[in-house]
Coordinates of C-alpha atoms in Angstrom, one line a residue:
M168 CA -35.1 -16.0 21.3
R169 CA -33.3 -18.0 18.7
L170 CA -33.6 -15.1 16.1
A171 CA -32.8 -12.5 18.5
T172 CA -29.2 -14.8 19.4
V173 CA -29.2 -15.4 14.9
V174 CA -29.3 -11.8 14.5
L175 CA -27.3 -10.5 17.2
G176 CA -24.6 -13.1 16.7
V177 CA -25.2 -11.3 12.7
A178 CA -24.1 -7.7 14.1
F179 CA -20.8 -9.2 15.9
S180 CA -19.7 -10.6 13.5
A181 CA -20.2 -7.5 11.1
V182 CA -18.6 -5.1 13.5
A183 CA -15.7 -8.2 14.3
T184 CA -15.1 -7.9 10.5
A185 CA -15.6 -4.3 9.6
G186 CA -12.6 -3.4 12.5
C187 CA -10.1 -5.2 10.0
A188 CA -8.6 -4.8 6.9
D189 CA -9.3 -6.9 3.9
V190 CA -7.0 -6.4 0.8
I191 CA -8.6 -8.3 -1.8
R192 CA -5.8 -8.4 -5.1
H193 CA -8.3 -9.7 -8.7
P194 CA -6.0 -11.0 -10.6
I195 CA -6.8 -10.6 -14.8
P196 CA -8.6 -13.9 -15.4
N197 CA -5.9 -16.5 -17.9
S198 CA -2.7 -14.2 -17.3
T199 CA 0.5 -13.9 -15.9
F200 CA 1.2 -10.2 -16.7
P201 CA 2.5 -8.8 -12.9
I202 CA -0.7 -6.7 -11.7
A203 CA -3.7 -6.6 -10.5
Q204 CA -6.7 -6.6 -12.8
A205 CA -8.0 -4.4 -9.5
V206 CA -7.8 -4.5 -5.7
T207 CA -10.1 -3.6 -3.1
V208 CA -9.5 -2.6 0.4
T209 CA -12.6 -2.5 3.2
G210 CA -12.4 -2.2 6.7
N211 CA -10.0 -0.1 8.8
A212 CA -7.4 0.5 6.6
T213 CA -4.4 2.9 6.6
T214 CA -3.7 4.7 3.2
V215 CA -0.2 5.7 2.4
Y216 CA -0.6 8.2 -0.5
V217 CA 3.1 8.1 -2.4
S218 CA 4.2 11.2 -5.0
G219 CA 5.4 11.2 -8.1
Q220 CA 9.2 9.8 -7.2
V221 CA 11.8 10.5 -9.9
P222 CA 15.4 8.3 -10.1
P223 CA 18.2 9.6 -8.0
A224 CA 20.9 10.4 -10.0
I225 CA 23.8 7.6 -10.6
N226 CA 26.5 9.5 -12.8
K227 CA 27.4 12.8 -11.0
D228 CA 29.7 13.4 -13.5
A229 CA 27.0 13.6 -16.7
D230 CA 24.9 17.4 -17.1
P231 CA 22.4 16.8 -14.4
A232 CA 19.4 18.1 -17.1
S233 CA 20.5 14.4 -18.9
P234 CA 19.4 11.0 -19.3
Q235 CA 23.0 10.1 -18.3
A236 CA 22.8 11.2 -14.9
Y237 CA 20.4 8.7 -14.3
G238 CA 20.8 6.1 -16.4
D239 CA 18.4 3.7 -18.5
T240 CA 14.5 3.4 -18.0
K241 CA 15.1 -0.3 -16.1
A242 CA 17.8 1.9 -13.8
Q243 CA 15.2 4.8 -13.4
T244 CA 12.4 2.7 -13.1
V245 CA 15.1 0.9 -10.1
G246 CA 15.8 4.1 -8.4
V247 CA 12.6 4.9 -8.3
L248 CA 11.0 2.0 -7.1
N249 CA 13.7 1.9 -4.3
R250 CA 13.3 5.2 -3.1
I251 CA 9.2 4.5 -2.8
K252 CA 10.1 1.7 -0.9
G253 CA 12.3 3.2 1.1
I254 CA 9.6 5.5 1.6
L255 CA 7.2 3.3 2.6
E256 CA 9.4 1.5 4.6
G257 CA 9.7 4.8 7.0
Q258 CA 5.6 4.4 7.6
G259 CA 6.0 0.8 8.4
L260 CA 5.1 0.0 4.5
G261 CA 6.3 -2.5 2.1
M262 CA 5.8 -3.0 -1.8
G263 CA 4.0 -5.6 -0.8
D264 CA 1.1 -3.4 0.9
V265 CA 1.2 -1.0 -2.6
V266 CA -2.4 -1.5 -4.2
K267 CA -2.3 1.1 -6.9
M268 CA 0.6 2.4 -9.1
Q269 CA 0.3 5.2 -11.3
V270 CA 3.1 5.7 -14.0
F271 CA 4.7 8.5 -16.0
L272 CA 6.9 7.0 -19.0
V273 CA 9.1 9.9 -21.1
H274 CA 7.6 9.1 -24.6
N275 CA 9.4 11.8 -27.4
A276 CA 11.0 11.6 -30.8
A277 CA 14.6 12.4 -28.4
A278 CA 13.4 9.5 -26.1
P279 CA 10.8 6.7 -27.3
M280 CA 9.1 5.1 -24.1
D281 CA 11.0 2.0 -23.7
F282 CA 8.2 -0.1 -21.8
K283 CA 10.5 -3.7 -22.0
A284 CA 13.2 -2.0 -20.1
F285 CA 10.6 -0.5 -17.1
M286 CA 8.9 -4.3 -17.1
E287 CA 12.5 -5.3 -16.3
G288 CA 13.2 -2.9 -13.6
Y289 CA 9.0 -3.3 -12.2
T290 CA 9.6 -7.1 -11.8
Q291 CA 12.4 -7.0 -9.5
F292 CA 10.0 -5.3 -7.2
F293 CA 6.3 -7.0 -8.7
G294 CA 5.7 -10.8 -9.4
G295 CA 8.0 -13.4 -8.8
S296 CA 9.3 -13.5 -5.0
Q297 CA 6.8 -10.9 -4.2
P298 CA 4.0 -11.8 -4.6
N299 CA 1.3 -8.7 -4.0
L300 CA 0.4 -7.3 -7.1
P301 CA -1.0 -3.9 -7.8
A302 CA -3.4 -2.2 -9.4
R303 CA -1.1 -0.3 -12.4
S304 CA -1.4 2.2 -15.4
V305 CA 1.1 3.4 -17.5
V306 CA 0.8 6.3 -19.3
G307 CA 3.5 7.7 -22.0
I308 CA 3.7 11.4 -21.5
A309 CA 6.3 14.1 -23.5
A310 CA 8.3 15.7 -21.0
L311 CA 8.4 15.6 -17.2
A312 CA 10.0 18.0 -14.8
N313 CA 13.9 17.4 -15.5
P314 CA 14.6 16.6 -19.2
G315 CA 16.9 14.0 -17.3
F316 CA 14.0 12.3 -16.0
L317 CA 12.6 9.0 -18.1
V318 CA 10.4 7.6 -15.0
E319 CA 8.2 8.9 -12.7
I320 CA 5.9 6.5 -10.6
E321 CA 3.2 7.5 -7.7
V322 CA 1.6 4.6 -5.7
V323 CA -0.9 4.2 -3.1
A324 CA -0.5 1.1 -0.5
V325 CA -2.4 0.1 2.1
K326 CA -2.0 -1.0 5.8
D327 CA -4.2 -3.0 8.6
A328 CA -4.5 -0.1 10.7
K329 CA -4.7 -2.5 13.8

């Protein structure tokens, strides 16, 4: 009888925890760099995949095929992340729910990758006052769909489904 009670308790505990989402962020050991080494999601969660977002125009008078229409790498990063923030809020999520980010930064002879400026924009949203860090990769690419774009970002966000 006692063994049956223990087995029943363990089974009930497993079912109870399976109904909740756990988002576990694994920091990079011995590092303060503002990304997670990995993120584990278990349980009952809603996952939102946000398509690649590009920056909004900030100078309507500039040629829409030029970086002057969208700003430098930092301005474009902030613009893109604000767009993502709005999309997530529309889904009932926030930037703290982002678990995976893939960043595309233009890197060519005309526009060498400005990773420092990207990080200046990125850290306005991740690290500091918003401590939930995503797993992230940054890729240098030759070009994006519009010659004025220097930054495109896609994210995956997860929220407890309850």
